[in-house]
Tab-separated table of C-alpha atoms in Angstrom:
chain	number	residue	atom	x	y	z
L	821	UNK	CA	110.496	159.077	12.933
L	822	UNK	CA	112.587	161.083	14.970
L	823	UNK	CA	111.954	162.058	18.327
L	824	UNK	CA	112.036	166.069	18.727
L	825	UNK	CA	114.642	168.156	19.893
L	826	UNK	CA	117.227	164.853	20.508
L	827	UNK	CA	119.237	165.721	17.256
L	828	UNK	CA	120.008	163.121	14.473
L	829	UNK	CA	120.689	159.979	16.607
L	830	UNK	CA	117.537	160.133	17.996
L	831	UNK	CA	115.801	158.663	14.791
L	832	UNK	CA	116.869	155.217	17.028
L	833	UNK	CA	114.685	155.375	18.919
L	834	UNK	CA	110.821	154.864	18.889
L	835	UNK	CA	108.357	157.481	19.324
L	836	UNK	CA	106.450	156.968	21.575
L	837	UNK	CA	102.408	157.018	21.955
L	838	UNK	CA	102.073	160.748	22.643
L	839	UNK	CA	104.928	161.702	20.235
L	840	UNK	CA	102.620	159.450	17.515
L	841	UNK	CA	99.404	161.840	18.481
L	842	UNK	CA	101.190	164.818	17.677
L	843	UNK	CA	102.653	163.463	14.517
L	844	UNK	CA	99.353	162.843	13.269
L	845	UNK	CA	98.150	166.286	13.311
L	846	UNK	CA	101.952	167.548	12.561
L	847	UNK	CA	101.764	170.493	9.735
L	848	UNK	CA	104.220	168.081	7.700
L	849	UNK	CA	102.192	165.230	5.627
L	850	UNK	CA	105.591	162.810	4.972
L	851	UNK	CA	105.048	163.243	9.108
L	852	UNK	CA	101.933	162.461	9.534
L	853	UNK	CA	101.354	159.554	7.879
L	854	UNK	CA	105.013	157.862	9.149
L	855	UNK	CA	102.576	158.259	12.143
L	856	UNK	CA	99.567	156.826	10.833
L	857	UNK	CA	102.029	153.882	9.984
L	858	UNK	CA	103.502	153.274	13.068
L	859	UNK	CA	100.091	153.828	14.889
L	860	UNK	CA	98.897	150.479	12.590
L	861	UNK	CA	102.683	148.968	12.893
L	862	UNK	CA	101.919	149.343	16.801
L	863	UNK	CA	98.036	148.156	16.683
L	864	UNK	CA	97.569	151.723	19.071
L	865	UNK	CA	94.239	151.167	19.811
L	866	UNK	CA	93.886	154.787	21.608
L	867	UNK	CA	94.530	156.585	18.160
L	868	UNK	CA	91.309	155.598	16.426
L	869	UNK	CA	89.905	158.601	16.793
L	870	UNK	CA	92.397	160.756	15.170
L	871	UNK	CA	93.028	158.189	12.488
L	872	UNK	CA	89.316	158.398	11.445
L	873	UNK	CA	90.125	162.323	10.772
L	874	UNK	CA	93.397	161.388	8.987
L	875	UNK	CA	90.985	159.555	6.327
L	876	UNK	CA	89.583	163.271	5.132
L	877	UNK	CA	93.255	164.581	4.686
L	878	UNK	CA	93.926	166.675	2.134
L	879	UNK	CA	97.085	164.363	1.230
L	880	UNK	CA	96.220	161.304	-0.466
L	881	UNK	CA	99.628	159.738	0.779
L	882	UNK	CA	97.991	160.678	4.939
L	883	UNK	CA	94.842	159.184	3.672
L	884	UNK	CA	95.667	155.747	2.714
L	885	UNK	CA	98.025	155.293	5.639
L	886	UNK	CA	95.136	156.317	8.045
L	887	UNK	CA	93.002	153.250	6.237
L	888	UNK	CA	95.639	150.800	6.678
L	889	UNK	CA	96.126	151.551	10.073
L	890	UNK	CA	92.544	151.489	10.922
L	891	UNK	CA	92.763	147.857	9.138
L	892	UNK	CA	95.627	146.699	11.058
L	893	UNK	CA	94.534	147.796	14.566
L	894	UNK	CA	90.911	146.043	13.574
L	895	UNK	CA	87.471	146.410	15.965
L	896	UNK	CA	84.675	147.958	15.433
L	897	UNK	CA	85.467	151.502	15.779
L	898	UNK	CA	88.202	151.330	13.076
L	899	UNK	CA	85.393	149.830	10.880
L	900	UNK	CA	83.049	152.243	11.318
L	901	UNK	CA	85.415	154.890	10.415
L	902	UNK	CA	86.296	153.279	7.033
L	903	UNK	CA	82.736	152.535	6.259
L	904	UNK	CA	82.332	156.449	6.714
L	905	UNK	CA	85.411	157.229	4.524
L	906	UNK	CA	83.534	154.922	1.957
L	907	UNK	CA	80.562	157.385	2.046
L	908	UNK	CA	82.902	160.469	1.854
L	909	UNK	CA	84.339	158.825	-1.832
L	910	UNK	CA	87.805	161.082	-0.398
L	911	UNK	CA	89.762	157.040	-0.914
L	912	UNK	CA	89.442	154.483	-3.543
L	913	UNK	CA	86.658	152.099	-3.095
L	914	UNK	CA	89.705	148.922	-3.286
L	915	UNK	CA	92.103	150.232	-0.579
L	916	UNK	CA	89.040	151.013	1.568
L	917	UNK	CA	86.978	147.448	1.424
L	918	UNK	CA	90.395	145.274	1.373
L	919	UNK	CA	90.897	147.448	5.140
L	920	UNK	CA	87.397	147.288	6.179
L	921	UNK	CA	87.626	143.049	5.026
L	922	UNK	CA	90.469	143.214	7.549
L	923	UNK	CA	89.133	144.784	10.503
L	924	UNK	CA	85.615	144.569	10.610
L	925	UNK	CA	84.540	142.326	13.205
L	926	UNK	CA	82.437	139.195	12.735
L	927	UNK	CA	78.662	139.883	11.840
L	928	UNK	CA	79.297	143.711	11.167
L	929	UNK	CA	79.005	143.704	7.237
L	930	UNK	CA	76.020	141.605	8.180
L	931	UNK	CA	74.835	144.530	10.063
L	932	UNK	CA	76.118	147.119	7.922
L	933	UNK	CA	74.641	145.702	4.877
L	934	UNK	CA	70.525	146.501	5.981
L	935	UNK	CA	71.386	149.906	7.316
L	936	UNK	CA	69.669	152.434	5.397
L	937	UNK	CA	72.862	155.172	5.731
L	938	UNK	CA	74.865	152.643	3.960
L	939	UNK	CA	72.256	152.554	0.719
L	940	UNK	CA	74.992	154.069	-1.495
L	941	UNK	CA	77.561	151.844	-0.794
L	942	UNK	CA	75.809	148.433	-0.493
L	943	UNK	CA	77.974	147.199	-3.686
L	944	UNK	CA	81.095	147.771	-2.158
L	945	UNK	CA	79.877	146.576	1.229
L	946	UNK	CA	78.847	142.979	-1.126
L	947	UNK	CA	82.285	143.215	-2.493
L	948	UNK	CA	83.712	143.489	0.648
L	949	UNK	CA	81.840	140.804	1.971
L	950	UNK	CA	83.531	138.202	-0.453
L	951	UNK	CA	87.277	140.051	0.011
L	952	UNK	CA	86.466	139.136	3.755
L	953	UNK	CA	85.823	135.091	2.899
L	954	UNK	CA	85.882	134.039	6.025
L	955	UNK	CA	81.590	132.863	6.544
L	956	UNK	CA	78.913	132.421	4.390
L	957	UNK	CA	76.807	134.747	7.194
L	958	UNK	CA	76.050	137.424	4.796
L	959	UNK	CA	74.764	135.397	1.841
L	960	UNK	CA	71.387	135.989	2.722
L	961	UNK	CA	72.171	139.912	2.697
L	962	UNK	CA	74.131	139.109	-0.768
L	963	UNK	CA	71.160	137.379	-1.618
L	964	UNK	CA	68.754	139.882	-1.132
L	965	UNK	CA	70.899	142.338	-2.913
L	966	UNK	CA	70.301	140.181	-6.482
L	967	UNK	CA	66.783	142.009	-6.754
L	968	UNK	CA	69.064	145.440	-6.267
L	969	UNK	CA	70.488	148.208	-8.548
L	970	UNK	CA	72.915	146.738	-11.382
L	971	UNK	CA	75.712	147.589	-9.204
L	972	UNK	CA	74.128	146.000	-6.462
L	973	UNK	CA	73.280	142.534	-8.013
L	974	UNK	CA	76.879	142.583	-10.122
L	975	UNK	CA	78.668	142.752	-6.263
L	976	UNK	CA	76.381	140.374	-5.103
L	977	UNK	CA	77.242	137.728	-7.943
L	978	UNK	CA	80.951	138.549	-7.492
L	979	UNK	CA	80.285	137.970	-3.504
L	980	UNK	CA	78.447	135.013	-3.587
L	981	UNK	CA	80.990	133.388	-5.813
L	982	UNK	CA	84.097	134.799	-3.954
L	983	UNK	CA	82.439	132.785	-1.214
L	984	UNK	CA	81.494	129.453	-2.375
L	985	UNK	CA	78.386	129.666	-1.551
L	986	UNK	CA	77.106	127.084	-3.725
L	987	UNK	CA	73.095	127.347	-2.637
L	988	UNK	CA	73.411	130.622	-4.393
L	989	UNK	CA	73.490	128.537	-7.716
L	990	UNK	CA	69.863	128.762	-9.152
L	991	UNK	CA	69.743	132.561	-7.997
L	992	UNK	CA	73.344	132.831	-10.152
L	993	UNK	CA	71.829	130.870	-13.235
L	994	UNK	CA	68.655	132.961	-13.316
L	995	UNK	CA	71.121	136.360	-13.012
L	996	UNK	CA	72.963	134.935	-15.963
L	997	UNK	CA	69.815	136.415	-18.366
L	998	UNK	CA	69.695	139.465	-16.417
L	999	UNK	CA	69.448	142.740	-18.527
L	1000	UNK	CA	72.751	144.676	-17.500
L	1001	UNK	CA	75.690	142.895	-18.868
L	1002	UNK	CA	78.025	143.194	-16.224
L	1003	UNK	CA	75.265	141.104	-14.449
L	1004	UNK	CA	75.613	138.767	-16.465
L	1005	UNK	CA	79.088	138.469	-16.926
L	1006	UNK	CA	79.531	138.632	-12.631
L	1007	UNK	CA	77.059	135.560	-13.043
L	1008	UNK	CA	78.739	133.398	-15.011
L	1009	UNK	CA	82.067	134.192	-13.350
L	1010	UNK	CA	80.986	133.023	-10.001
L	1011	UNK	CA	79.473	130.191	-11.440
L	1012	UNK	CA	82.713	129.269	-12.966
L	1013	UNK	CA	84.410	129.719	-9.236
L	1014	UNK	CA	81.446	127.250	-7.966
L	1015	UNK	CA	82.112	125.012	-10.712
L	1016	UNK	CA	78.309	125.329	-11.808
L	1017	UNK	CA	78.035	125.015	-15.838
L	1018	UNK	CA	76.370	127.498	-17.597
L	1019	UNK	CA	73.592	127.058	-19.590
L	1020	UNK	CA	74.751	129.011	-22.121
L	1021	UNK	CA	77.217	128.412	-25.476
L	1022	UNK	CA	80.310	129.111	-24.805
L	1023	UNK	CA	83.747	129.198	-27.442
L	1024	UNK	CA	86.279	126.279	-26.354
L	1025	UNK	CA	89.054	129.110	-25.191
L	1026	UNK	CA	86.342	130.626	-23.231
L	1027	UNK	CA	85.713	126.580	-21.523
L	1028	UNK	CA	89.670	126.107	-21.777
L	1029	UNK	CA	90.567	129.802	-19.878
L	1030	UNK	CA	91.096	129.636	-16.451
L	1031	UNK	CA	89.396	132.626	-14.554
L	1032	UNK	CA	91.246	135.466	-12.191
L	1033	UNK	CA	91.811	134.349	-8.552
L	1034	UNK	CA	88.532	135.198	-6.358
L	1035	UNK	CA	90.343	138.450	-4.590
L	1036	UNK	CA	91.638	140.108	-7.458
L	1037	UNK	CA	88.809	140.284	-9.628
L	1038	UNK	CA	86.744	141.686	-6.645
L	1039	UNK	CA	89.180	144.410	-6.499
L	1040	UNK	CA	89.214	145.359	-10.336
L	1041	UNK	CA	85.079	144.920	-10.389
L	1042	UNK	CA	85.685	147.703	-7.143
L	1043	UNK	CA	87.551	149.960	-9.221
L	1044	UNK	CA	85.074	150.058	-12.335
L	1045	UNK	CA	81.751	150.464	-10.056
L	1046	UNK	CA	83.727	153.727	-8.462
L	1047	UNK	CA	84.628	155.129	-11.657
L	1048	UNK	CA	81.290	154.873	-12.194
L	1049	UNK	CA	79.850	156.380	-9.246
């Protein structure tokens, strides 16, 4: 970004916090979200606000740069703004929950998770929950989420095995004769990540296969439940 009125060699220099603020609400969209960029690059705490309006741009190109800013700078506040964006459906469910696994502070999907606002997204608040990794806090949440909408208990299987959380075994087995398929198959995939065997027959390329890494098949099972919401 260039800094106004300096001519061309001003592009050397920074812009700085103010010159970011009006860049974010500049009438130019390439502009705006070089802004929302920097204002992540930067970690500008102070532009939060503005950022969380940024997420409801009518450029797509303004709206994911506002999300990964709000996942770079982190805290609650960016959080709750992506959690809102998630409600809106205005951003892809992946780009939003691999921000809000960034900056969401500890115990907030835990919080999140039982508020009734949030009811619509509880899947990709579960999905989340396992892109995040980092403590098996939530599994009673994820948990509770197995006696859920299909959605619901497929990101909850997914979760739980993204996590390790290997108490959630007997819960995955008895999920594994659930009647929604992609139950079943989020079941036996996290079983597989546990290293649980399943009690049911399975082809030797199936037993041979190794599955998809923990984060990306989280992100893909994120894509199909918002195609289908």
């Amino acid at each position: 970004m260039s800094r106004r009125g300096r001519g061309r060699s001003a592009s050397l220099w920074p812009p700085t916090t103010d010159e970011l603020v009006d860049g974010l609400g500049d009438r130019d969209p390439s502009v705006r979200a070089a802004s929302a960029r920097e204002c992540g690059a930067r970690a500008v705490e102070q532009t939060v606000p503005l950022l969380s309006e940024r997420l409801l741009d009518p450029d797509r190109r303004v709206r994911g740069a506002a999300a990964g800013a709000l996942g770079r700078i982190g805290g609650s506040r960016s959080a709750e703004a992506l959690i809102r964006a998630l409600r809106s459906g205005r951003l892809g469910a992946g780009r939003l929950a691999r921000e809000l696994a960034r900056s969401a502070p500890d115990f907030f999907l835990e919080a999140a998770l039982t508020r009734p606002e949030n009811r619509q997204i509880r899947a990709a608040l579960a999905l989340t929950a396992g892109l995040r990794g980092r403590s098996s806090a939530v599994a009673d949440q994820l948990l509770a989420l197995l006696e859920g909408d299909p959605a619901e208990r497929a990101a909850a299987c997914h979760a739980l095995g993204a996590l390790r959380y290997t108490p959630a075994v007997p819960f995955l087995m008895d999920a594994l004769f659930d009647s929604n398929p992609p139950v079943r198959h989020a079941a036996g995939v996290a079983l597989t990540r546990l290293g649980a065997r399943e009690p049911t027959r399975r082809s030797k390329s199936e037993v041979v296969r190794e599955g998809p890494p923990a984060r990306s098949h989280l992100l893909d099972h994120l894509r199909i439940w918002r195609r289908k919401t």
